[in-house]
């Protein structure tokens, strides 16, 4: 990442999971080799993420330093509130720090974004977070990113946006890449909405892989960090088996051509 730290390119997302589901899923994922968990204040399961991480640490002997936990700021209410909310998230998770903390959304206007970004960088200096990033930063030519660049501030290490073969956000990807900002793909499975698409089915059959694995491999080969969500132990394991094959350039091209601007959750092009 731009700040010299490393982020595992593959992780578990825990959106729309209850506390008990999250605790179990986090432990299963870590047992299956995942080392990166993506939560948020919004998901109301930061406490369960912390519990799942601790369950695994206790049973495995793996160290906290080897696990990468991300959370996100929910409310854009200003500098003091941001630091208060971050401390509350850490207390809920019973963690000393988050490896990555994101502004969940760019809402609130330019002055608010500048203030929140200052809070993020100060949180990093104070050791509450190791790395600072953003999510859903968008608008024409990523105006949201460009205003950070224009201020000369330290840049976010990642921008987490929806990315999958049916939603490529090419303009945002290119403008992040230009500045060395990594792309993190939310909804990397397109929420399982296109698993029966004929191209996905044909490519899956060719590599003897599942539609989910094809989506994830496509994201990884584009250099995205992918954080598929599953509450099922079998699917958590299935999703992690994406490092033993490579999609050919022709198949990547076929998958690239599926882009239809599919919106699976919120439409990030409409955020102010
Ligand atoms: N920054 C943001 O604004 C934002 C927005 C959305 C998401 N996110 C993050 O990104 C993560 C992933 O995105 P997402 O949860 O929206 O969607 P996703 O990972 O694309 O898809 C999750 C859906 O796919 C199903 N699924 C998972 N693996 C499967 C498999 N192998 N076969 C069949 N179905 C499978 C899951 O069901 P089961 O659970 O039943 O397996 C769930 O319904 C989130 O959990 C969250 O951490 C961030």
Tab-separated table of C-alpha atoms and ligand atoms in Angstrom:
chain	number	residue	atom	x	y	z
A	1	UNK	CA	0.000	0.000	0.000
A	2	UNK	CA	1.068	3.643	-0.384
A	3	UNK	CA	1.966	3.809	3.324
A	4	UNK	CA	4.365	0.863	3.022
A	5	UNK	CA	2.102	-1.612	4.853
A	6	UNK	CA	0.749	-4.843	3.374
A	7	UNK	CA	-2.882	-5.859	2.981
A	8	UNK	CA	-3.998	-9.438	2.263
A	9	UNK	CA	-5.596	-9.408	-1.187
A	10	UNK	CA	-8.345	-11.752	-0.042
A	11	UNK	CA	-10.701	-11.379	2.909
A	12	UNK	CA	-14.122	-12.095	4.372
A	13	UNK	CA	-16.904	-9.492	4.216
A	14	UNK	CA	-19.471	-9.643	7.015
A	15	UNK	CA	-22.229	-7.298	5.837
A	16	UNK	CA	-25.773	-8.410	6.750
A	17	UNK	CA	-24.631	-11.060	9.204
A	18	UNK	CA	-25.957	-11.336	12.743
A	19	UNK	CA	-23.572	-11.387	15.697
A	20	UNK	CA	-23.563	-15.175	16.185
A	21	UNK	CA	-23.276	-15.773	12.413
A	22	UNK	CA	-20.373	-13.332	12.239
A	23	UNK	CA	-18.478	-14.838	15.152
A	24	UNK	CA	-18.719	-18.315	13.610
A	25	UNK	CA	-17.973	-17.149	10.049
A	26	UNK	CA	-14.887	-15.199	11.137
A	27	UNK	CA	-13.480	-18.209	12.984
A	28	UNK	CA	-14.245	-20.554	10.023
A	29	UNK	CA	-12.634	-18.133	7.592
A	30	UNK	CA	-9.494	-17.735	9.675
A	31	UNK	CA	-9.289	-21.537	10.034
A	32	UNK	CA	-9.587	-21.788	6.234
A	33	UNK	CA	-6.610	-19.449	5.818
A	34	UNK	CA	-8.274	-16.030	5.452
A	35	UNK	CA	-6.278	-13.315	7.202
A	36	UNK	CA	-8.442	-10.279	6.450
A	37	UNK	CA	-11.902	-9.409	7.795
A	38	UNK	CA	-13.998	-6.472	6.572
A	39	UNK	CA	-16.600	-5.058	8.960
A	40	UNK	CA	-18.119	-1.619	9.633
A	41	UNK	CA	-19.899	0.264	12.402
A	42	UNK	CA	-22.916	0.094	10.087
A	43	UNK	CA	-22.998	-3.732	10.118
A	44	UNK	CA	-23.487	-3.846	13.904
A	45	UNK	CA	-21.167	-6.821	14.188
A	46	UNK	CA	-17.804	-5.334	15.154
A	47	UNK	CA	-18.078	-6.991	18.579
A	48	UNK	CA	-18.639	-10.396	16.970
A	49	UNK	CA	-15.694	-9.851	14.628
A	50	UNK	CA	-13.463	-9.191	17.647
A	51	UNK	CA	-14.829	-12.331	19.342
A	52	UNK	CA	-14.257	-14.457	16.222
A	53	UNK	CA	-10.700	-13.169	15.897
A	54	UNK	CA	-9.986	-13.873	19.571
A	55	UNK	CA	-11.542	-17.379	19.337
A	56	UNK	CA	-9.164	-18.152	16.493
A	57	UNK	CA	-6.102	-16.607	18.130
A	58	UNK	CA	-6.724	-18.656	21.276
A	59	UNK	CA	-7.073	-21.939	19.393
A	60	UNK	CA	-4.347	-21.424	16.770
A	61	UNK	CA	-1.451	-19.606	18.352
A	62	UNK	CA	-1.487	-17.174	15.396
A	63	UNK	CA	-0.646	-13.616	16.450
A	64	UNK	CA	-2.960	-10.607	16.178
A	65	UNK	CA	-0.343	-8.944	13.968
A	66	UNK	CA	-0.985	-11.585	11.315
A	67	UNK	CA	-4.677	-10.755	11.023
A	68	UNK	CA	-5.932	-7.707	9.168
A	69	UNK	CA	-9.167	-6.169	10.458
A	70	UNK	CA	-10.929	-3.327	8.655
A	71	UNK	CA	-13.793	-1.208	9.956
A	72	UNK	CA	-15.496	1.931	8.677
A	73	UNK	CA	-16.849	5.208	9.988
A	74	UNK	CA	-20.619	5.345	9.639
A	75	UNK	CA	-21.545	8.970	10.392
A	76	UNK	CA	-19.938	11.976	8.758
A	77	UNK	CA	-20.411	14.392	11.673
A	78	UNK	CA	-17.044	16.108	11.993
A	79	UNK	CA	-13.570	15.687	13.456
A	80	UNK	CA	-14.358	15.071	17.133
A	81	UNK	CA	-17.282	12.756	16.448
A	82	UNK	CA	-15.191	10.725	14.001
A	83	UNK	CA	-12.503	10.060	16.600
A	84	UNK	CA	-15.179	9.310	19.216
A	85	UNK	CA	-16.919	6.871	16.878
A	86	UNK	CA	-13.641	5.162	16.002
A	87	UNK	CA	-12.794	4.700	19.695
A	88	UNK	CA	-16.293	3.297	20.288
A	89	UNK	CA	-15.816	0.803	17.417
A	90	UNK	CA	-12.494	-0.333	18.888
A	91	UNK	CA	-14.117	-0.726	22.315
A	92	UNK	CA	-16.946	-2.789	20.818
A	93	UNK	CA	-14.506	-5.025	18.965
A	94	UNK	CA	-12.195	-5.105	22.006
A	95	UNK	CA	-9.248	-4.481	19.722
A	96	UNK	CA	-6.347	-2.087	20.308
A	97	UNK	CA	-6.281	-0.948	16.691
A	98	UNK	CA	-7.819	-1.518	13.284
A	99	UNK	CA	-5.413	-2.416	10.507
A	100	UNK	CA	-7.455	-0.294	8.127
A	101	UNK	CA	-10.195	2.214	8.796
A	102	UNK	CA	-12.287	3.688	5.999
A	103	UNK	CA	-14.562	6.642	5.563
A	104	UNK	CA	-17.582	4.557	4.585
A	105	UNK	CA	-19.040	7.163	2.261
A	106	UNK	CA	-18.077	10.585	0.914
A	107	UNK	CA	-21.301	12.335	1.944
A	108	UNK	CA	-21.341	15.696	3.736
A	109	UNK	CA	-19.606	17.957	1.230
A	110	UNK	CA	-16.060	18.945	0.542
A	111	UNK	CA	-15.306	20.718	3.854
A	112	UNK	CA	-16.679	17.781	5.861
A	113	UNK	CA	-14.601	15.311	3.850
A	114	UNK	CA	-11.467	17.371	4.508
A	115	UNK	CA	-12.195	17.442	8.250
A	116	UNK	CA	-12.882	13.713	8.407
A	117	UNK	CA	-9.750	12.935	6.470
A	118	UNK	CA	-7.724	14.985	8.982
A	119	UNK	CA	-9.323	12.920	11.767
A	120	UNK	CA	-8.322	9.719	9.959
A	121	UNK	CA	-4.695	10.826	9.635
A	122	UNK	CA	-4.605	11.900	13.287
A	123	UNK	CA	-6.082	8.527	14.312
A	124	UNK	CA	-3.237	6.906	12.450
A	125	UNK	CA	-0.650	9.068	14.220
A	126	UNK	CA	-2.266	8.144	17.553
A	127	UNK	CA	-1.940	4.423	16.723
A	128	UNK	CA	-5.692	3.752	16.694
A	129	UNK	CA	-5.435	2.585	13.093
A	130	UNK	CA	-2.502	1.375	11.032
A	131	UNK	CA	-3.764	2.580	7.651
A	132	UNK	CA	-6.403	5.027	6.470
A	133	UNK	CA	-8.608	4.651	3.417
A	134	UNK	CA	-11.906	5.595	1.848
A	135	UNK	CA	-14.923	3.855	0.421
A	136	UNK	CA	-17.352	4.767	-2.308
A	137	UNK	CA	-15.284	7.790	-3.292
A	138	UNK	CA	-16.558	8.493	-6.742
A	139	UNK	CA	-18.097	11.219	-8.938
A	140	UNK	CA	-16.780	12.429	-12.275
A	141	UNK	CA	-13.074	11.663	-12.527
A	142	UNK	CA	-13.262	10.726	-8.826
A	143	UNK	CA	-13.710	14.284	-7.689
A	144	UNK	CA	-13.690	12.928	-4.133
A	145	UNK	CA	-10.177	11.552	-4.555
A	146	UNK	CA	-8.918	14.531	-6.527
A	147	UNK	CA	-9.821	16.956	-3.750
A	148	UNK	CA	-7.515	15.038	-1.357
A	149	UNK	CA	-4.763	15.145	-3.979
A	150	UNK	CA	-5.315	18.889	-4.477
A	151	UNK	CA	-4.896	19.552	-0.737
A	152	UNK	CA	-1.553	17.728	-0.789
A	153	UNK	CA	-2.694	15.473	2.084
A	154	UNK	CA	-1.410	11.974	2.558
A	155	UNK	CA	-3.527	9.830	0.220
A	156	UNK	CA	-5.920	7.030	1.183
A	157	UNK	CA	-4.309	3.632	0.727
A	158	UNK	CA	-7.485	2.088	-0.696
A	159	UNK	CA	-10.807	3.053	-2.186
A	160	UNK	CA	-13.399	0.335	-1.545
A	161	UNK	CA	-16.056	0.366	-4.277
A	162	UNK	CA	-18.332	-2.199	-5.924
A	163	UNK	CA	-16.335	-4.101	-8.532
A	164	UNK	CA	-17.134	-7.331	-10.359
A	165	UNK	CA	-17.373	-8.353	-14.020
A	166	UNK	CA	-20.807	-6.725	-14.300
A	167	UNK	CA	-19.674	-3.419	-12.725
A	168	UNK	CA	-16.168	-2.288	-13.613
A	169	UNK	CA	-16.258	1.442	-12.770
A	170	UNK	CA	-13.394	1.915	-15.200
A	171	UNK	CA	-13.093	5.652	-14.693
A	172	UNK	CA	-12.768	5.355	-10.899
A	173	UNK	CA	-10.350	2.444	-11.155
A	174	UNK	CA	-8.063	4.349	-13.514
A	175	UNK	CA	-8.008	7.518	-11.429
A	176	UNK	CA	-7.184	5.608	-8.234
A	177	UNK	CA	-4.449	3.655	-10.008
A	178	UNK	CA	-2.920	6.876	-11.300
A	179	UNK	CA	-2.234	7.845	-7.665
A	180	UNK	CA	-1.213	4.371	-6.449
A	181	UNK	CA	-4.439	3.912	-4.464
A	182	UNK	CA	-5.445	0.230	-4.287
A	183	UNK	CA	-8.943	-0.815	-5.294
A	184	UNK	CA	-10.879	-2.985	-2.894
A	185	UNK	CA	-13.898	-4.749	-4.406
A	186	UNK	CA	-17.105	-4.851	-2.436
A	187	UNK	CA	-19.788	-7.191	-3.778
A	188	UNK	CA	-17.035	-9.101	-5.627
A	189	UNK	CA	-19.594	-11.864	-6.275
A	190	UNK	CA	-22.128	-9.353	-7.620
A	191	UNK	CA	-24.241	-10.617	-4.713
A	192	UNK	CA	-24.630	-13.944	-6.580
A	193	UNK	CA	-26.963	-12.178	-9.043
A	194	UNK	CA	-25.235	-13.349	-12.243
A	195	UNK	CA	-24.019	-16.840	-11.378
A	196	UNK	CA	-26.226	-18.274	-14.119
A	197	UNK	CA	-25.013	-15.932	-16.837
A	198	UNK	CA	-23.987	-18.137	-19.801
A	199	UNK	CA	-20.465	-16.671	-20.026
A	200	UNK	CA	-19.891	-17.221	-16.301
A	201	UNK	CA	-21.196	-20.787	-16.568
A	202	UNK	CA	-19.049	-21.579	-19.619
A	203	UNK	CA	-15.855	-20.191	-18.088
A	204	UNK	CA	-16.595	-21.963	-14.779
A	205	UNK	CA	-17.019	-25.253	-16.600
A	206	UNK	CA	-13.800	-24.755	-18.595
A	207	UNK	CA	-11.703	-24.365	-15.411
A	208	UNK	CA	-13.770	-26.827	-13.314
A	209	UNK	CA	-14.477	-23.976	-10.905
A	210	UNK	CA	-17.674	-22.445	-9.538
A	211	UNK	CA	-19.224	-19.163	-10.708
A	212	UNK	CA	-18.198	-17.596	-7.378
A	213	UNK	CA	-14.572	-18.630	-7.903
A	214	UNK	CA	-14.598	-17.175	-11.441
A	215	UNK	CA	-15.853	-13.817	-10.140
A	216	UNK	CA	-13.163	-13.735	-7.438
A	217	UNK	CA	-10.339	-14.810	-9.713
A	218	UNK	CA	-11.334	-12.091	-12.193
A	219	UNK	CA	-11.057	-9.494	-9.392
A	220	UNK	CA	-7.706	-10.792	-8.156
A	221	UNK	CA	-6.242	-10.832	-11.687
A	222	UNK	CA	-7.242	-7.193	-12.035
A	223	UNK	CA	-5.249	-6.486	-8.879
A	224	UNK	CA	-8.276	-5.820	-6.686
A	225	UNK	CA	-8.524	-6.802	-3.026
A	226	UNK	CA	-11.612	-9.044	-2.841
A	227	UNK	CA	-13.759	-9.515	0.269
A	228	UNK	CA	-16.569	-11.990	-0.529
A	229	UNK	CA	-19.256	-12.393	2.112
A	230	UNK	CA	-20.617	-15.771	3.113
A	231	UNK	CA	-22.223	-17.046	6.266
A	232	UNK	CA	-21.822	-20.663	5.138
A	233	UNK	CA	-18.748	-22.646	6.145
A	234	UNK	CA	-18.676	-24.561	2.855
A	235	UNK	CA	-18.982	-21.422	0.744
A	236	UNK	CA	-16.326	-19.648	2.821
A	237	UNK	CA	-13.972	-22.506	1.989
A	238	UNK	CA	-15.085	-22.648	-1.674
A	239	UNK	CA	-14.466	-18.914	-2.099
A	240	UNK	CA	-10.915	-19.215	-0.792
A	241	UNK	CA	-9.905	-21.792	-3.430
A	242	UNK	CA	-8.962	-19.277	-6.072
A	243	UNK	CA	-5.188	-19.397	-6.001
A	244	UNK	CA	-4.680	-22.648	-7.913
A	245	UNK	CA	-5.731	-21.507	-11.387
A	246	UNK	CA	-5.352	-18.568	-13.730
A	247	UNK	CA	-7.855	-17.189	-16.222
A	248	UNK	CA	-6.385	-16.770	-19.705
A	249	UNK	CA	-6.153	-13.306	-21.281
A	250	UNK	CA	-8.994	-14.268	-23.658
A	251	UNK	CA	-11.240	-15.349	-20.810
A	252	UNK	CA	-10.447	-12.170	-18.855
A	253	UNK	CA	-11.461	-10.213	-21.951
A	254	UNK	CA	-14.723	-12.143	-22.246
A	255	UNK	CA	-15.475	-11.430	-18.585
A	256	UNK	CA	-14.517	-7.756	-18.957
A	257	UNK	CA	-17.089	-7.475	-21.725
A	258	UNK	CA	-19.894	-8.347	-19.278
A	259	UNK	CA	-19.875	-4.858	-17.723
A	260	UNK	CA	-23.445	-3.563	-17.562
A	261	UNK	CA	-23.103	-1.078	-14.666
A	262	UNK	CA	-24.999	-3.487	-12.456
A	263	UNK	CA	-25.869	-1.848	-9.138
A	264	UNK	CA	-26.202	-4.436	-6.366
A	265	UNK	CA	-26.590	-2.111	-3.386
A	266	UNK	CA	-26.172	1.645	-3.338
A	267	UNK	CA	-25.272	3.484	-6.517
A	268	UNK	CA	-21.950	5.113	-5.735
A	269	UNK	CA	-22.083	7.367	-8.779
A	270	UNK	CA	-24.890	9.280	-7.049
A	271	UNK	CA	-23.114	10.046	-3.751
A	272	UNK	CA	-22.324	13.736	-3.161
B	1	LIG	N1	-18.103	-0.164	1.468
B	1	LIG	C1	-19.364	-0.433	1.182
B	1	LIG	O1	-20.197	0.449	0.981
B	1	LIG	C2	-19.796	-1.862	1.078
B	1	LIG	C3	-21.035	-2.180	0.504
B	1	LIG	C4	-21.377	-3.534	0.413
B	1	LIG	C5	-20.499	-4.496	0.871
B	1	LIG	N2	-19.317	-4.164	1.446
B	1	LIG	C6	-18.362	-5.180	1.954
B	1	LIG	O2	-18.095	-6.126	0.912
B	1	LIG	C7	-18.438	-7.444	1.355
B	1	LIG	C8	-18.906	-8.301	0.197
B	1	LIG	O3	-19.995	-7.703	-0.486
B	1	LIG	P1	-21.515	-8.200	-0.377
B	1	LIG	O4	-21.699	-8.879	0.919
B	1	LIG	O5	-22.353	-7.032	-0.666
B	1	LIG	O6	-21.701	-9.190	-1.591
B	1	LIG	P2	-20.948	-10.439	-2.243
B	1	LIG	O7	-19.787	-10.855	-1.421
B	1	LIG	O8	-20.738	-10.111	-3.672
B	1	LIG	O9	-22.094	-11.552	-2.219
B	1	LIG	C9	-22.591	-12.093	-1.036
B	1	LIG	C10	-23.754	-13.009	-1.395
B	1	LIG	O10	-23.278	-14.129	-2.151
B	1	LIG	C11	-23.636	-15.351	-1.483
B	1	LIG	N3	-22.497	-16.258	-1.672
B	1	LIG	C12	-21.263	-16.156	-1.141
B	1	LIG	N4	-20.461	-17.133	-1.595
B	1	LIG	C13	-21.202	-17.893	-2.402
B	1	LIG	C14	-20.937	-19.063	-3.153
B	1	LIG	N5	-19.723	-19.615	-3.184
B	1	LIG	N6	-21.952	-19.613	-3.876
B	1	LIG	C15	-23.192	-19.058	-3.867
B	1	LIG	N7	-23.508	-17.930	-3.185
B	1	LIG	C16	-22.525	-17.357	-2.453
B	1	LIG	C17	-23.841	-14.982	-0.033
B	1	LIG	O11	-24.760	-15.861	0.580
B	1	LIG	P3	-24.337	-16.772	1.869
B	1	LIG	O12	-23.908	-15.858	2.952
B	1	LIG	O13	-25.598	-17.497	2.170
B	1	LIG	O14	-23.230	-17.683	1.391
B	1	LIG	C18	-24.441	-13.575	-0.173
B	1	LIG	O15	-25.802	-13.653	-0.455
B	1	LIG	C19	-19.519	-7.150	2.409
B	1	LIG	O16	-19.791	-8.261	3.229
B	1	LIG	C20	-18.918	-5.974	3.122
B	1	LIG	O17	-17.891	-6.392	3.989
B	1	LIG	C21	-18.953	-2.852	1.537
